[in-house]
XYZ file of C-alpha atoms in Angstrom:
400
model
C -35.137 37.666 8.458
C -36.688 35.206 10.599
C -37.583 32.730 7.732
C -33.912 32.898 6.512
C -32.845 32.414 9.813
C -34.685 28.831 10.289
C -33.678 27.865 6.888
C -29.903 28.585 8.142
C -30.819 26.660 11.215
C -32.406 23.635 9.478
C -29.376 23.541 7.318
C -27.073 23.480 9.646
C -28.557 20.950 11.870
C -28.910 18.382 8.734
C -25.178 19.354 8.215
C -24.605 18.427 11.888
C -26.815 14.931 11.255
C -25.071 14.190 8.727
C -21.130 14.888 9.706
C -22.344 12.449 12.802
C -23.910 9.944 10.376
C -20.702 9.370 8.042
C -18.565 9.326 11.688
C -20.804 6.608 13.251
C -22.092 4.724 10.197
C -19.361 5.223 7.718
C -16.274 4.837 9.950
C -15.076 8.449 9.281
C -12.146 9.736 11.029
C -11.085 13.499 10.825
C -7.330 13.507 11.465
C -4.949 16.358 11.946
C -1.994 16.371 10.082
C 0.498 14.453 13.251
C -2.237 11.564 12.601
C -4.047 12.570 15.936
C -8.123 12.201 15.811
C -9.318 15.512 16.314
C -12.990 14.020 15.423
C -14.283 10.222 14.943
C -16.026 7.193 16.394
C -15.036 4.921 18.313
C -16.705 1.546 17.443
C -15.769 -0.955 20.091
C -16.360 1.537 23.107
C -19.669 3.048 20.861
C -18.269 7.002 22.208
C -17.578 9.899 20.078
C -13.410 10.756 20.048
C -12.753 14.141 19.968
C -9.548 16.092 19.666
C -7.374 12.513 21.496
C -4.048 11.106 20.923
C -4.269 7.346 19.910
C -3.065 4.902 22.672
C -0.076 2.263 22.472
C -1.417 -0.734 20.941
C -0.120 -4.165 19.316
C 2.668 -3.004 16.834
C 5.573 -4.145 15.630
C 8.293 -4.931 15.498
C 10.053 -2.159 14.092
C 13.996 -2.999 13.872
C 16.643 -0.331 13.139
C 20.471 -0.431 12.669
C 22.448 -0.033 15.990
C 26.050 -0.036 17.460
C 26.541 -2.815 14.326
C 23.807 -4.882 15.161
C 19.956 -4.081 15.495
C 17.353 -2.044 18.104
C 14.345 -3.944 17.901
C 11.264 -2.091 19.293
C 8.069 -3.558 19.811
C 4.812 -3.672 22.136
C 4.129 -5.372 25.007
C 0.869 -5.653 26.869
C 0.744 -5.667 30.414
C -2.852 -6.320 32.116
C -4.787 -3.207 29.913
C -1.919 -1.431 28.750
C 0.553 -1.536 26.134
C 4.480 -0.353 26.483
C 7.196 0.018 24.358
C 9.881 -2.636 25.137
C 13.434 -2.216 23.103
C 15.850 -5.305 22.564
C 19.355 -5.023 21.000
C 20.303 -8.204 18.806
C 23.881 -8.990 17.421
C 23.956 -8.675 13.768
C 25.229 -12.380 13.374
C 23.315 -14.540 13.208
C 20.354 -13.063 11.562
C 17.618 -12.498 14.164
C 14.562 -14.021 13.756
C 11.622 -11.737 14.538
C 8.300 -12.467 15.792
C 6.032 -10.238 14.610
C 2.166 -9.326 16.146
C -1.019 -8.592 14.498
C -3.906 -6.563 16.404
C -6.438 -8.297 14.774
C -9.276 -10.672 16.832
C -7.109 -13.807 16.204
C -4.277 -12.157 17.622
C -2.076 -13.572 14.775
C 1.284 -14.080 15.442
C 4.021 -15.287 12.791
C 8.022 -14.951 12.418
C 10.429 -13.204 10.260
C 14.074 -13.736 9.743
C 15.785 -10.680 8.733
C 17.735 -11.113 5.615
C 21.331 -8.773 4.371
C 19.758 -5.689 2.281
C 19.785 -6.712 -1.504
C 21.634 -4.440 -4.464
C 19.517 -3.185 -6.758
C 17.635 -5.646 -9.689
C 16.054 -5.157 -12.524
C 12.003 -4.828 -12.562
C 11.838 -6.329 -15.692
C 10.515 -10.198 -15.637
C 10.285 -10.542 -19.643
C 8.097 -13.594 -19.576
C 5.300 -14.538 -18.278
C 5.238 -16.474 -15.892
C 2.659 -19.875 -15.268
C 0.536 -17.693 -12.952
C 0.366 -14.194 -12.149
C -1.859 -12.605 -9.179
C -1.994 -8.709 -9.160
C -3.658 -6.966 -6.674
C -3.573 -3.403 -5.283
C -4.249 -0.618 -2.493
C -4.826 -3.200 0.739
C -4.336 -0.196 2.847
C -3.349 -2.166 6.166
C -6.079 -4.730 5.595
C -4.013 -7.791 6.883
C -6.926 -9.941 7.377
C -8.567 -9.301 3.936
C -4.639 -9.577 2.331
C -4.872 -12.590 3.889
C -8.085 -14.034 3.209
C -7.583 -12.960 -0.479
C -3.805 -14.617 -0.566
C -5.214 -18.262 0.848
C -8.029 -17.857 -1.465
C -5.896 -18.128 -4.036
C -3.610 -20.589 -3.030
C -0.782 -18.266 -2.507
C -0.233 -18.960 1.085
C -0.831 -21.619 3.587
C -2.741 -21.541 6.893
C 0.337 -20.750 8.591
C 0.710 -18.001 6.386
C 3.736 -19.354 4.438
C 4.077 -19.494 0.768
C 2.818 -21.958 -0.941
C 2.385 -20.676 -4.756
C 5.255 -22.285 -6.329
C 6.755 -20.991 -9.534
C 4.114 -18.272 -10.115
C 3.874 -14.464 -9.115
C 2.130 -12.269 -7.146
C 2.290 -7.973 -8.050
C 1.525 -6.354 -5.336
C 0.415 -2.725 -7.221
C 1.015 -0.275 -4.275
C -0.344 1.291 -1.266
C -0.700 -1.749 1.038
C 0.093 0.883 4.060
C -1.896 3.462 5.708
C -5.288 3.469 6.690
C -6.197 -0.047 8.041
C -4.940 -1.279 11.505
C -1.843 -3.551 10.588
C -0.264 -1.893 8.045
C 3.493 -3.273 9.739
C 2.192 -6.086 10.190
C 1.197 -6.487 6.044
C 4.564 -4.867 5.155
C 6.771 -7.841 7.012
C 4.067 -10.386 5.888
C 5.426 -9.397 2.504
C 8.733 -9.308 3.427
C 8.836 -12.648 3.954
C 7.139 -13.728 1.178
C 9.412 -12.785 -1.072
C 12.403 -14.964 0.337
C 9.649 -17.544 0.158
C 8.552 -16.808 -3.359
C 12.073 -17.005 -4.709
C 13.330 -20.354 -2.961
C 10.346 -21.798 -4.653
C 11.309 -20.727 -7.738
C 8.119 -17.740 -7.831
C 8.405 -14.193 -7.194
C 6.661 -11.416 -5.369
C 6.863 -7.978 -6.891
C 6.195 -5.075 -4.843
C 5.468 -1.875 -6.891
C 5.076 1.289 -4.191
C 2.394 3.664 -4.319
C 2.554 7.388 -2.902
C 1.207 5.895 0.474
C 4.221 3.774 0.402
C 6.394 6.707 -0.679
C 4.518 9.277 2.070
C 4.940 6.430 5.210
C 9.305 6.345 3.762
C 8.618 10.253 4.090
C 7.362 10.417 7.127
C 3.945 11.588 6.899
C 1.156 10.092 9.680
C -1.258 11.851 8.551
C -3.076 7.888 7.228
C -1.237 5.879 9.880
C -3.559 3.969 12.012
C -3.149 4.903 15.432
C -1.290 2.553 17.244
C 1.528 3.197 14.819
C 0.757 7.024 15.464
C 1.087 5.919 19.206
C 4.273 3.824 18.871
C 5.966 6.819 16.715
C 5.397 9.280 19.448
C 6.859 7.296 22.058
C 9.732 6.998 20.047
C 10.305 10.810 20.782
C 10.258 14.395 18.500
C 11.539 12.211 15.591
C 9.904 9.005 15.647
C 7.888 9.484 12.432
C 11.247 10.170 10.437
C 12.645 7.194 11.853
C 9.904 4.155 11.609
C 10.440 4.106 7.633
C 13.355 5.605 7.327
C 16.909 4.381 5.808
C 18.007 3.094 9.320
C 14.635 1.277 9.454
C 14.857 -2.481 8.161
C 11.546 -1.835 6.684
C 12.199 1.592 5.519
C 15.213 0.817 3.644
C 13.635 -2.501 2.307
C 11.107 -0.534 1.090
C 13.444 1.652 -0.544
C 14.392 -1.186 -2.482
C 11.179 -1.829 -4.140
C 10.500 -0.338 -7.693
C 7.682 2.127 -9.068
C 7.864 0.271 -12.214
C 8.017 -2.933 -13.506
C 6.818 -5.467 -15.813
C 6.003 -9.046 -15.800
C 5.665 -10.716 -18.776
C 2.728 -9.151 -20.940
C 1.789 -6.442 -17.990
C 3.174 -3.294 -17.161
C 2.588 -2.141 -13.372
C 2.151 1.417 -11.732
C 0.925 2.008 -8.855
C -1.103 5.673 -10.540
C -0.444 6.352 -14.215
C 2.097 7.207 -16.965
C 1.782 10.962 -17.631
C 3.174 12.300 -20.784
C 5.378 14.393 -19.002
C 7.182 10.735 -17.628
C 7.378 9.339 -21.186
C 8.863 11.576 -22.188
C 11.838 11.603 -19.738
C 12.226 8.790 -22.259
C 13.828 6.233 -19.951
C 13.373 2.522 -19.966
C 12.106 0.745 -16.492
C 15.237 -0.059 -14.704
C 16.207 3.594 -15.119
C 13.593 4.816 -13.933
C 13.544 2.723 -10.568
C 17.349 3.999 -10.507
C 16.309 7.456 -10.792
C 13.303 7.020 -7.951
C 15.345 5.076 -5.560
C 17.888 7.274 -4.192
C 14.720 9.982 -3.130
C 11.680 7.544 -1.491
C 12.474 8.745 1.696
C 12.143 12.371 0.646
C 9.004 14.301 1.157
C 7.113 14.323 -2.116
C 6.718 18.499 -2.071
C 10.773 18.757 -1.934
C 11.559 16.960 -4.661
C 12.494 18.515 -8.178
C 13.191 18.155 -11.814
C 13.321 14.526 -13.210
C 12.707 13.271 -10.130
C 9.520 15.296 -9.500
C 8.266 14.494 -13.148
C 8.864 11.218 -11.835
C 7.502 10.923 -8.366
C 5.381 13.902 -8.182
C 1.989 15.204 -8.503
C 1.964 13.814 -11.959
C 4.499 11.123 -12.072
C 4.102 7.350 -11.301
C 2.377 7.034 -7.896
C 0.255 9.883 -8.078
C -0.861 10.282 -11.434
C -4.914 9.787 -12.615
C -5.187 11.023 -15.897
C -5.418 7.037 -17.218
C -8.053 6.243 -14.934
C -10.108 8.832 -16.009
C -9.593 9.824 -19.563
C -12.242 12.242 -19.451
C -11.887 14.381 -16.594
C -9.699 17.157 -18.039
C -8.584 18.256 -14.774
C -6.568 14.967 -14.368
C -5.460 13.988 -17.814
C -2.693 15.898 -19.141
C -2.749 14.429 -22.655
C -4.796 15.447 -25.628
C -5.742 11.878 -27.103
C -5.587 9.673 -24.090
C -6.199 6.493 -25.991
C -3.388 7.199 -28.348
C -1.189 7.941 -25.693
C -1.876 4.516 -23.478
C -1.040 2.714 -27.146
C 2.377 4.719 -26.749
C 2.916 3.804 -23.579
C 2.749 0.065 -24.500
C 4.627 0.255 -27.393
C 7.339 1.582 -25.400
C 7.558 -1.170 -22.940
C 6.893 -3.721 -25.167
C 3.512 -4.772 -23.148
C 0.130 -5.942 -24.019
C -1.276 -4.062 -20.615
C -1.170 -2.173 -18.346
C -2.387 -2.816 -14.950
C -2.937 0.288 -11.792
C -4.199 0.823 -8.839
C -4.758 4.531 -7.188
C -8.262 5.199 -8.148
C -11.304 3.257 -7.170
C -13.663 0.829 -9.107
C -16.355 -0.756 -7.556
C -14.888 -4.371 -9.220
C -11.587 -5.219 -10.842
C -11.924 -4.602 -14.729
C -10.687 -3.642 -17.843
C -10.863 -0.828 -20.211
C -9.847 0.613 -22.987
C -10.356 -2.304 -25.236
C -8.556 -4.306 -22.722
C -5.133 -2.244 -22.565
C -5.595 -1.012 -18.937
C -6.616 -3.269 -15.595
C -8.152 -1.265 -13.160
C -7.146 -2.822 -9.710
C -8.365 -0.911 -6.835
C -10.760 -1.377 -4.899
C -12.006 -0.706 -1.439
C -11.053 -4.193 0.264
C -12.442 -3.262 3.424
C -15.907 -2.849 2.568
C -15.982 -5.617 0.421
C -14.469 -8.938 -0.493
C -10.829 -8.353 -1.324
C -10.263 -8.631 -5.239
C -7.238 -10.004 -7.393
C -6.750 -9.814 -11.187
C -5.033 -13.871 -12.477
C -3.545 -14.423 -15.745
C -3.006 -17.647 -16.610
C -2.570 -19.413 -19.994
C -3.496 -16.225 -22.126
C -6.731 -15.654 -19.783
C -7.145 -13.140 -17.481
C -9.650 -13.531 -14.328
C -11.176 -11.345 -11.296
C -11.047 -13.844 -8.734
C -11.566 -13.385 -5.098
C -11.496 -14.273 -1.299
C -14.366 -16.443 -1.661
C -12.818 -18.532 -4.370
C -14.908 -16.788 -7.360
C -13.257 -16.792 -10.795
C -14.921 -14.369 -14.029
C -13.476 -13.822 -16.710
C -12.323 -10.685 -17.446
C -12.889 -9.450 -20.856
């Protein structure tokens, strides 16, 4: 009894080691489900945080429709401490925005809120001179950026600079990572950019995209966590929600859509969504109307769609032979279909991690994601026929 004993002791205290290990050394946070750290490290202060509430931090703005004209809410920091400060602005003219990052440069850069658009179609049918794709920045502003100016998207002053070419953006660039607003109305304005210079930026949502619309903290970083519960009881409906400028901007955005020769989702294409049998535009028309629902509510179509094993969620391309996440029986035969169907030569994801952009399947899918923040940010580039993983230090391989 005693020997087992010290063996259950010894186990537990390398068990112990190594929770504190992965906290300290590997950044790991154990949240509770209102984003809250019940156990984690703090870096900056070098202490242990257990069971605290996140503190007000920089954030914002967040802007939300009001008495005909907008609420804009933001923080404000006073000596040490940050408060929430609210502004209302007429609707006419357009406010311009100023809008803070809580990163060590303290970046700071404006946005001019634009009229909400109708719906478009997702569908670019050619291809245009260049084409950046990229995928899962997860609130990495400073690596989005780096990446972006390596490239020659953007401009010092963070303004677009790319001309006629694209930029797919392949979902989940919130949650996790500090200044995930602050990467959402980056992109916002990009796009008015992208399209005055004749270019375009296509944002393709992911299920983090789809759980922030929702609601969900659980991945929120926690100044945002902060800034929601000062808000009151429902501040994590409202922040990305329909009366949001950003919520219903996102809601906007499609799950699908192709450029050119590429097909984007943010997950997969399960068999189950082929064969709802719908083209791309119907399919965004379909997801649309429920982003802002919670993913377990929704049903039918619209769960084939959005759910477990629909768009944003789905593995089962990623990893062909895992037979837990595939649902199809010849996985090779069914990524051909898939093509065929949308008229693509690729198709390009995000969702699950590589260690380096690549491609597989005899070239047919681009794997995009991968873990920015522990390594230089990646993009995929097609240009004249050729297709590249370049990155934020200006490398270029081709990608074969």
């Amino acid at each position: 009894m005693a020997t087992w004993m010290k063996r259950l002791a010894l186990v537990s205290a390398l068990a112990v080691a190594a929770v504190i290990g992965l906290v300290v050394f590997g950044g790991f946070r154990l949240k509770d489900p209102q984003g809250n750290i019940a156990f984690g490290w703090d870096a900056d202060a070098r202490r242990f945080q257990i069971m605290e509430k996140p503190m007000l931090a920089a954030e914002g703005p967040h802007v939300f429709l009001h008495d005909g004209g907008y609420e804009v809410l933001a923080t404000q920091q006073e000596a040490d401490a940050w408060r929430l400060v609210r502004t209302q602005l007429p609707a006419s003219p357009l406010p311009t925005l100023t809008v803070q990052v809580g990163n060590a440069a303290k970046t700071r850069f404006q946005v001019t809120l634009r009229p909400a658009s109708p719906a478009r179609s997702a569908v670019h049918a050619d291809n245009p001179p260049r084409l950046l794709m990229l995928s899962d920045i997860e609130g990495e502003f400073d690596r989005f950026t780096s990446l972006l100016r390596a490239q020659g998207v953007i401009d010092d002053a963070l303004h677009w600079r790319y001309g006629d070419g694209h930029v797919a953006l392949v979902g989940d660039f919130v949650d996790r990572g500090d200044d995930m607003t602050a990467v959402l109305w980056l992109i916002y304005r990009l796009q008015t950019e992208a399209e005055a210079a004749g270019g375009r930026v296509h944002y393709v949502l992911g299920n983090h995209e789809h759980l922030a619309m929702s609601g969900r903290k659980k991945y929120w970083p926690g100044g945002l966590v902060a800034f929601a519960t000062a808000l009151g009881d429902d501040g994590d409906e409202r922040l990305f929600s329909s009366q949001s400028v950003l919520g219903e901007w996102l809601a906007e955005q499609p799950v699908i859509a192709r450029v050119g020769d590429h097909l984007f989702v943010h997950g997969g294409i399960s068999g189950d969504v082929l064969a709802l049998d719908l083209d791309i535009d119907q399919m965004n028309a379909l997801a649309q109307p429920h982003l802002h629902a919670e993913p377990e509510s929704l049903q039918g179509d619209v769960d084939t769609l959005l759910g477990r094993t629909g768009l944003t969620w789905y593995r089962g391309m990623a990893m062909p032979d895992d037979a837990k996440q595939r649902r199809e029986a010849d996985p090779a035969a069914h990524l051909q279909r898939v093509l065929a169907r949308y008229g693509v030569k690729r198709l390009a994801i995000g969702h699950t991690l590589v260690p380096d952009i690549a491609l597989e399947q005899q070239g047919r899918l681009l794997r995009l994601d991968v873990h920015h923040a522990e390594q230089t940010p990646q993009a995929a580039l097609y240009e004249g026929d050729e297709l590249w993983r370049v990155d934020a230090a200006g490398r270029r391989i081709r990608l074969q």
